[in-house]
Coordinates of C-alpha atoms in Angstrom, one line a residue:
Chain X
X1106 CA 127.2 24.9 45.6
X1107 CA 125.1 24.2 48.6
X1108 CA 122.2 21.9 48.0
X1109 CA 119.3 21.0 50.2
X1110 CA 117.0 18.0 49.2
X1111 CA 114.0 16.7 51.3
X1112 CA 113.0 12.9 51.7
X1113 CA 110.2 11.3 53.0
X1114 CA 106.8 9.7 52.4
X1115 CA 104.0 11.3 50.2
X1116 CA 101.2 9.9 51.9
X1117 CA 100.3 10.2 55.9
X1118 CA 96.8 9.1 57.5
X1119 CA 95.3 11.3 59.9
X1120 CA 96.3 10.9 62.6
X1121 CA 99.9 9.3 61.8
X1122 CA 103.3 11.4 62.5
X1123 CA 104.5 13.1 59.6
X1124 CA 108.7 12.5 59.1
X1125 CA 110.8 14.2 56.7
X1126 CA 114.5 14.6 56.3
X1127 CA 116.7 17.5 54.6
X1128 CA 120.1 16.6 53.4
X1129 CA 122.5 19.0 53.2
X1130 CA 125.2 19.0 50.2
X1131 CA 128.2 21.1 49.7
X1132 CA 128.2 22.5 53.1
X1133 CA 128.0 21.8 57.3
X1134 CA 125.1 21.2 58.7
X1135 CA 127.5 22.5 61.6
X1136 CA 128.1 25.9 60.5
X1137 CA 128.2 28.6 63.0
X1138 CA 126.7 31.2 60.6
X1139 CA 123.3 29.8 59.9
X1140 CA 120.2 27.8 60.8
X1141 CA 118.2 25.4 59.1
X1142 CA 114.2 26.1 58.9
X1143 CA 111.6 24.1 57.6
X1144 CA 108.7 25.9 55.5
X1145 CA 105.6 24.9 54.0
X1146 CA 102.6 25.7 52.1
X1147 CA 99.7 24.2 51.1
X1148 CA 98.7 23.8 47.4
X1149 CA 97.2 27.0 45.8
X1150 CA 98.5 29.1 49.0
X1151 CA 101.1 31.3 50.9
X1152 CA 103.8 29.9 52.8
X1153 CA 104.0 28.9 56.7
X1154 CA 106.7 29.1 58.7
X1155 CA 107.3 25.6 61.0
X1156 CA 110.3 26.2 62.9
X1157 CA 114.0 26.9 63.2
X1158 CA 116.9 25.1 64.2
X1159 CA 120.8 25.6 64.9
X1160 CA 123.2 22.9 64.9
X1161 CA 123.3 22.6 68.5
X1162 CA 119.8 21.8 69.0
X1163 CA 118.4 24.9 70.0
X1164 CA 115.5 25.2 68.0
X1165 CA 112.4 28.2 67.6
X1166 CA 109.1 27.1 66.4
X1167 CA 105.8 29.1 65.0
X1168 CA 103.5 28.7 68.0
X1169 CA 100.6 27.7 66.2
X1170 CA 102.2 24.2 65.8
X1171 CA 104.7 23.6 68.7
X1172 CA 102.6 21.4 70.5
X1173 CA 102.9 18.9 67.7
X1174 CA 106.3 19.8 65.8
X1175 CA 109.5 18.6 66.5
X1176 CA 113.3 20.0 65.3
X1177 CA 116.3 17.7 64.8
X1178 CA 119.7 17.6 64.0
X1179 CA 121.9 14.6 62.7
X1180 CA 125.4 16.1 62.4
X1181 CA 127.1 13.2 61.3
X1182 CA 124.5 12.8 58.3
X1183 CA 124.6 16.2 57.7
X1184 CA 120.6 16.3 58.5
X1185 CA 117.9 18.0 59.9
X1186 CA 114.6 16.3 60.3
X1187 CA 111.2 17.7 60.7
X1188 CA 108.5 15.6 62.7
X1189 CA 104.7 17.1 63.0
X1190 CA 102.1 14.5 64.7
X1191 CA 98.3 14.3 64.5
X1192 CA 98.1 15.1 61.6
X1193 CA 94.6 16.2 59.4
X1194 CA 94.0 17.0 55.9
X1195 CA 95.0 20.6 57.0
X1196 CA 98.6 19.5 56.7
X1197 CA 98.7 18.5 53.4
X1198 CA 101.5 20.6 51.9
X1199 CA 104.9 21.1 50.0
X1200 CA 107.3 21.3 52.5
X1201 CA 110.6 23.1 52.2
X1202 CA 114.1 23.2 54.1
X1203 CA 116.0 25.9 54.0
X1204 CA 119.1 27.8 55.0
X1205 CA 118.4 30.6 57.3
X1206 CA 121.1 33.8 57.7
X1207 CA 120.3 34.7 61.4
X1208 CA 122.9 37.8 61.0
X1209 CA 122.6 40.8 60.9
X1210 CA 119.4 39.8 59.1
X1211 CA 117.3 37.1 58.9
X1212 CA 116.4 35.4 55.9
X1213 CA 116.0 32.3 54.0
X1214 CA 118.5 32.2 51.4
X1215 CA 119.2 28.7 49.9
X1216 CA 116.1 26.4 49.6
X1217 CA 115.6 22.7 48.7
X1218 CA 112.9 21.5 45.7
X1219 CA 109.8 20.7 48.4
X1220 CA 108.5 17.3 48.9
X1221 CA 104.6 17.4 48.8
X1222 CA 102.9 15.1 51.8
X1223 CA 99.2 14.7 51.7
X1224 CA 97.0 13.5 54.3
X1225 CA 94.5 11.3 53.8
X1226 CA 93.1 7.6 55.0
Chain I
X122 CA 101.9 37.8 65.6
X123 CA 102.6 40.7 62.8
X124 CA 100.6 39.8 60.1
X125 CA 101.9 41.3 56.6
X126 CA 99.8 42.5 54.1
X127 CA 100.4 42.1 50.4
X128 CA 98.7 44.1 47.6
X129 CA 97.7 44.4 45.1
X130 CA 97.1 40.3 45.3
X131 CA 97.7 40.5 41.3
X132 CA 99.0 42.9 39.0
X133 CA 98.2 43.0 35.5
X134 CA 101.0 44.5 33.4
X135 CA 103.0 44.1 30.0
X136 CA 107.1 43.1 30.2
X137 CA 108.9 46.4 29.7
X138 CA 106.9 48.0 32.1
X139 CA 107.2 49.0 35.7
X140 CA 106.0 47.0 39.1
X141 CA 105.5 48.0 42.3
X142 CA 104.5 45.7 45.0
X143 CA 103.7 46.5 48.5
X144 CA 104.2 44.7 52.3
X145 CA 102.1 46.8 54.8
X146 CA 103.2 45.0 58.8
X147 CA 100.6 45.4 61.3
X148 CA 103.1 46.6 63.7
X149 CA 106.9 47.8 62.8
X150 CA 109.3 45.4 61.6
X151 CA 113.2 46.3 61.9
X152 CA 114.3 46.7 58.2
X153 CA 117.0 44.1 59.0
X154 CA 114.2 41.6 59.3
X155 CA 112.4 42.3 55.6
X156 CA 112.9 40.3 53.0
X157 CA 111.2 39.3 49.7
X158 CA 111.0 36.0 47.7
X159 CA 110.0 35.0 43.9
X160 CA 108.3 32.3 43.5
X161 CA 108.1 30.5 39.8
X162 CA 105.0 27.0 39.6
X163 CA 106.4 24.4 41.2
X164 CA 109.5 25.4 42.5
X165 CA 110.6 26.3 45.6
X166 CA 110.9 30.5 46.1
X167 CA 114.1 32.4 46.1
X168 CA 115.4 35.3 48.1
X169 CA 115.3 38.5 46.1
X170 CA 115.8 40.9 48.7
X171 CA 117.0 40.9 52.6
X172 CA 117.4 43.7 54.8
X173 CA 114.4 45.3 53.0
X174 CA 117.1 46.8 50.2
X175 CA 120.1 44.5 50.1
X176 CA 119.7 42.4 46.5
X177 CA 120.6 38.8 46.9
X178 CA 123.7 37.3 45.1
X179 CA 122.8 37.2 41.3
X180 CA 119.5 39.4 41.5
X181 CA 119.6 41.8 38.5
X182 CA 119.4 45.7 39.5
X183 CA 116.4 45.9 37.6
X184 CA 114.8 44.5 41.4
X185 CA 114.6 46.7 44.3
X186 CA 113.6 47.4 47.9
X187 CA 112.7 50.0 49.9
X188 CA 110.8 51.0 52.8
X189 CA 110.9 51.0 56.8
X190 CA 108.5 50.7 59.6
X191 CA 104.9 49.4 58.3
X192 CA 105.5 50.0 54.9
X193 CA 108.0 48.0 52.6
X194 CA 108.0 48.3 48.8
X195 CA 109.3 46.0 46.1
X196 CA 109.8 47.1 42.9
X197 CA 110.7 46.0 39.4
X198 CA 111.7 48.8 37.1
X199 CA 111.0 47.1 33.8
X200 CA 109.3 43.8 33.4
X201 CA 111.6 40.5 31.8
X202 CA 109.6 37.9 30.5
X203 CA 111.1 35.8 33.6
X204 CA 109.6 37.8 36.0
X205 CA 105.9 37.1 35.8
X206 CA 105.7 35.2 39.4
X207 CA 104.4 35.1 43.1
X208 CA 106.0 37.3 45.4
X209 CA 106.3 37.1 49.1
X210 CA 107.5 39.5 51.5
X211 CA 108.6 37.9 55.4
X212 CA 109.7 38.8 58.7
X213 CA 110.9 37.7 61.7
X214 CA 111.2 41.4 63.6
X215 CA 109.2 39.3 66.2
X216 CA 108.3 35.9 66.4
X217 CA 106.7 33.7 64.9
X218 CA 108.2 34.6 61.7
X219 CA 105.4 35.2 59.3
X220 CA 105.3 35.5 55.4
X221 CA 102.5 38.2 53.5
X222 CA 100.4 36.6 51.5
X223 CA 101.7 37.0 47.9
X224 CA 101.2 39.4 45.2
X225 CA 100.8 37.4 41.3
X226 CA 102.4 39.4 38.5
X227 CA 101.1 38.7 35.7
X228 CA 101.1 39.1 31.9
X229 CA 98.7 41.7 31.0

């Protein structure tokens, strides 16, 4: 049974970088059949897209936060890693990694548990 | 950006009875890229429906999806106690890959 599970610190100051990691269980990372995206969504509301990534590298992110976000892969560890700098009290949020089915559809269809990260000084 | 519209944003209704949610898209969305999540307090969601009809590995019949173009439709045919949730309808027919913004079901 695949299994995603995010890692990283709670807390960020404005300002700071954000860092979180996803490890993936009971699968590859490497897998030609599927992506990895990272979700999130602030407490009481919907859900954001961040950005997409395939084990290559070749990543897609939502354009309201490229300038900030950035996509890796760690094959090896079987990781992807999500980085998103400057932050503000806007970012504050549970985010998600995910599994994304690219073919013929696209959706997200196994999730990890969410790590919350708030933003403040 | 195609922004997807949820409503009702909450729904009021008894288990044993009917649901019908709806995802209106402010431009057409391929049917390939609809699909629609559950989502339960404080857990992650989980994919219900992709391909705008296609159920998800271990999704009872009771859930099902319908529509094309603007106008996608989830519905619940009768109402488990398990169901009373969040649900979310996404896309990615263009990007960035947006999400609606949720419709509550909840126990009348």
């Amino acid at each position: 049974q695949l299994q995603l599970q995010e890692s990283g610190p709670g807390l960020v100051k404005p300002s700071e970088t954000l860092s979180l990691n996803c490890t993936v269980s009971g699968g590859s990372i490497s897998s030609s059949s599927y992506y990895w995206g990272w979700i999130r969504q602030p407490p009481g509301k919907g859900l954001e897209w961040i950005g997409s990534i395939y084990y290559s590298g070749n990543t897609y992110y939502n354009p309201s936060l490229k300038s900030r976000v950035t996509i890796c892969v760690d094959t090896p560890k079987n990781q992807v890693s999500l980085k998103l700098s400057s932050v503000t009290a806007a970012d504050t949020a549970v985010y998600y990694c995910a599994r994304v089915v690219v073919y013929p559809q696209y959706y997200f269809d196994y999730w990890g548990q969410g790590t919350l990260v708030t933003v403040s000084s | 950006e195609i922004v997807l519209t949820q409503s009702p944003g909450t729904l009021s209704l008894s288990p044993g009875e009917r649901a019908t949610l709806s995802c209106r898209a402010s431009q057409s969305v391929s049917s390939r890229y609809l699909a629609w999540y559950q989502q339960k307090p404080g857990q992650a969601p989980r994919l219900l429906i992709y391909g705008a009809s296609s159920r998800a590995t271990g999704i009872p019949d009771r859930f099902s999806g319908s529509g094309s173009g603007t106008d996608f439709t989830l519905t619940i045919s009768r109402l488990e106690p398990e169901d009373f949730a969040v649900y979310y309808c996404q896309q990615y027919g263009s990007s960035p890959l947006t999400f609606g913004g949720g419709t509550k079901v909840e126990i009348k």
